[in-house]
Amino acid sequence: MEQNFKHGIFKEKLKNRFLCRVEVDGEDTLCYIPASCRLSNFIDLTGREVLASPVLSSDARTKYSVYEAWAEKLLPANAPEECYVLQNN
């Protein structure tokens, strides 16, 4: 099955560490972040380009999942914390 990734702009993380707001196709969209760490402790994603993957489940809370974030190069959202720390130096 082919995924139709969308480019978006990261707007803000929410109190729930797995949720954020991303502008996708000009629309403010609630997205899932598939990472168990608090990414904001390692990198400020605000305003950065992200790659969003459509969530295929009909009962999902979000329409997209953040798949990658631009930090000098695209990094998977579930990359080890060390990747984000190194990219921010």
PDB file of C-alpha atoms in Angstrom:
ATOM      1  CA  MET A   1       0.000   0.000   0.000  1.00  0.00           C
ATOM      2  CA  GLU A   2       1.407   3.393  -1.001  1.00  0.00           C
ATOM      3  CA  GLN A   3       1.404   6.216   1.532  1.00  0.00           C
ATOM      4  CA  ASN A   4       0.688   9.744   0.361  1.00  0.00           C
ATOM      5  CA  PHE A   5       3.029  11.796   2.518  1.00  0.00           C
ATOM      6  CA  LYS A   6       2.293  15.494   2.934  1.00  0.00           C
ATOM      7  CA  HIS A   7       4.717  18.282   3.693  1.00  0.00           C
ATOM      8  CA  GLY A   8       3.718  20.488   6.588  1.00  0.00           C
ATOM      9  CA  ILE A   9       4.989  23.110   9.017  1.00  0.00           C
ATOM     10  CA  PHE A  10       5.232  22.211  12.705  1.00  0.00           C
ATOM     11  CA  LYS A  11       3.236  24.792  14.690  1.00  0.00           C
ATOM     12  CA  GLU A  12       3.292  23.630  18.313  1.00  0.00           C
ATOM     13  CA  LYS A  13       3.548  20.664  20.600  1.00  0.00           C
ATOM     14  CA  LEU A  14       0.642  20.062  22.925  1.00  0.00           C
ATOM     15  CA  LYS A  15       0.698  19.071  26.594  1.00  0.00           C
ATOM     16  CA  ASN A  16       0.197  15.470  25.554  1.00  0.00           C
ATOM     17  CA  ARG A  17       3.714  14.600  24.333  1.00  0.00           C
ATOM     18  CA  PHE A  18       2.288  12.473  21.512  1.00  0.00           C
ATOM     19  CA  LEU A  19       0.212  15.286  19.965  1.00  0.00           C
ATOM     20  CA  CYS A  20       1.102  18.415  18.030  1.00  0.00           C
ATOM     21  CA  ARG A  21      -0.366  20.889  15.570  1.00  0.00           C
ATOM     22  CA  VAL A  22       0.981  20.957  12.025  1.00  0.00           C
ATOM     23  CA  GLU A  23      -0.089  23.114   9.093  1.00  0.00           C
ATOM     24  CA  VAL A  24      -0.885  20.673   6.286  1.00  0.00           C
ATOM     25  CA  ASP A  25      -2.284  22.017   3.003  1.00  0.00           C
ATOM     26  CA  GLY A  26      -2.870  25.389   4.692  1.00  0.00           C
ATOM     27  CA  GLU A  27      -4.986  23.819   7.450  1.00  0.00           C
ATOM     28  CA  ASP A  28      -4.091  23.631  11.159  1.00  0.00           C
ATOM     29  CA  THR A  29      -4.163  19.873  11.826  1.00  0.00           C
ATOM     30  CA  LEU A  30      -3.865  17.752  14.969  1.00  0.00           C
ATOM     31  CA  CYS A  31      -1.098  15.181  14.436  1.00  0.00           C
ATOM     32  CA  TYR A  32       0.333  12.211  16.302  1.00  0.00           C
ATOM     33  CA  ILE A  33       4.055  12.092  17.191  1.00  0.00           C
ATOM     34  CA  PRO A  34       5.187   8.437  17.413  1.00  0.00           C
ATOM     35  CA  ALA A  35       8.038   9.068  19.867  1.00  0.00           C
ATOM     36  CA  SER A  36       8.202   8.116  23.519  1.00  0.00           C
ATOM     37  CA  CYS A  37      10.530  11.001  24.439  1.00  0.00           C
ATOM     38  CA  ARG A  38       9.637  14.666  24.674  1.00  0.00           C
ATOM     39  CA  LEU A  39      11.233  15.919  21.462  1.00  0.00           C
ATOM     40  CA  SER A  40      10.974  19.538  22.619  1.00  0.00           C
ATOM     41  CA  ASN A  41      13.632  18.756  25.250  1.00  0.00           C
ATOM     42  CA  PHE A  42      16.105  18.158  22.422  1.00  0.00           C
ATOM     43  CA  ILE A  43      15.036  20.288  19.473  1.00  0.00           C
ATOM     44  CA  ASP A  44      12.621  23.131  18.811  1.00  0.00           C
ATOM     45  CA  LEU A  45      10.463  21.952  15.927  1.00  0.00           C
ATOM     46  CA  THR A  46       8.371  25.141  15.754  1.00  0.00           C
ATOM     47  CA  GLY A  47       8.372  26.416  12.186  1.00  0.00           C
ATOM     48  CA  ARG A  48      10.295  23.433  10.833  1.00  0.00           C
ATOM     49  CA  GLU A  49       9.199  21.412   7.851  1.00  0.00           C
ATOM     50  CA  VAL A  50       7.809  17.975   8.657  1.00  0.00           C
ATOM     51  CA  LEU A  51       6.643  15.054   6.586  1.00  0.00           C
ATOM     52  CA  ALA A  52       3.210  13.824   7.663  1.00  0.00           C
ATOM     53  CA  SER A  53       1.883  10.361   6.992  1.00  0.00           C
ATOM     54  CA  PRO A  54      -1.878   9.877   6.727  1.00  0.00           C
ATOM     55  CA  VAL A  55      -3.352   7.770   9.518  1.00  0.00           C
ATOM     56  CA  LEU A  56      -5.345   5.010   7.865  1.00  0.00           C
ATOM     57  CA  SER A  57      -7.438   3.919  10.850  1.00  0.00           C
ATOM     58  CA  SER A  58     -10.994   5.240  10.753  1.00  0.00           C
ATOM     59  CA  ASP A  59     -11.161   5.478  14.561  1.00  0.00           C
ATOM     60  CA  ALA A  60      -7.855   7.374  14.972  1.00  0.00           C
ATOM     61  CA  ARG A  61      -7.792  10.593  16.956  1.00  0.00           C
ATOM     62  CA  THR A  62      -5.587  12.324  14.378  1.00  0.00           C
ATOM     63  CA  LYS A  63      -5.587  12.599  10.600  1.00  0.00           C
ATOM     64  CA  TYR A  64      -1.776  12.482  10.267  1.00  0.00           C
ATOM     65  CA  SER A  65       1.262  11.111  12.035  1.00  0.00           C
ATOM     66  CA  VAL A  66       4.517  13.108  11.961  1.00  0.00           C
ATOM     67  CA  TYR A  67       6.877  10.834  10.060  1.00  0.00           C
ATOM     68  CA  GLU A  68       9.984  12.998   9.720  1.00  0.00           C
ATOM     69  CA  ALA A  69      11.160  16.418  10.839  1.00  0.00           C
ATOM     70  CA  TRP A  70      13.640  18.671   9.077  1.00  0.00           C
ATOM     71  CA  ALA A  71      16.681  19.303  11.275  1.00  0.00           C
ATOM     72  CA  GLU A  72      19.594  19.900   8.894  1.00  0.00           C
ATOM     73  CA  LYS A  73      18.300  16.742   7.203  1.00  0.00           C
ATOM     74  CA  LEU A  74      15.085  14.754   7.525  1.00  0.00           C
ATOM     75  CA  LEU A  75      15.025  12.615  10.656  1.00  0.00           C
ATOM     76  CA  PRO A  76      12.388  10.020  11.532  1.00  0.00           C
ATOM     77  CA  ALA A  77      10.138  11.200  14.356  1.00  0.00           C
ATOM     78  CA  ASN A  78      11.034   8.046  16.285  1.00  0.00           C
ATOM     79  CA  ALA A  79      14.817   8.430  15.790  1.00  0.00           C
ATOM     80  CA  PRO A  80      16.966   7.990  18.893  1.00  0.00           C
ATOM     81  CA  GLU A  81      17.182  11.122  21.027  1.00  0.00           C
ATOM     82  CA  GLU A  82      20.909  11.401  20.283  1.00  0.00           C
ATOM     83  CA  CYS A  83      20.140  12.184  16.620  1.00  0.00           C
ATOM     84  CA  TYR A  84      18.164  15.254  17.539  1.00  0.00           C
ATOM     85  CA  VAL A  85      20.730  16.459  20.057  1.00  0.00           C
ATOM     86  CA  LEU A  86      23.548  16.109  17.500  1.00  0.00           C
ATOM     87  CA  GLN A  87      21.573  17.861  14.759  1.00  0.00           C
ATOM     88  CA  ASN A  88      20.877  20.821  17.017  1.00  0.00           C
ATOM     89  CA  ASN A  89      24.553  21.490  17.858  1.00  0.00           C
TER      90      ASN A  89
END
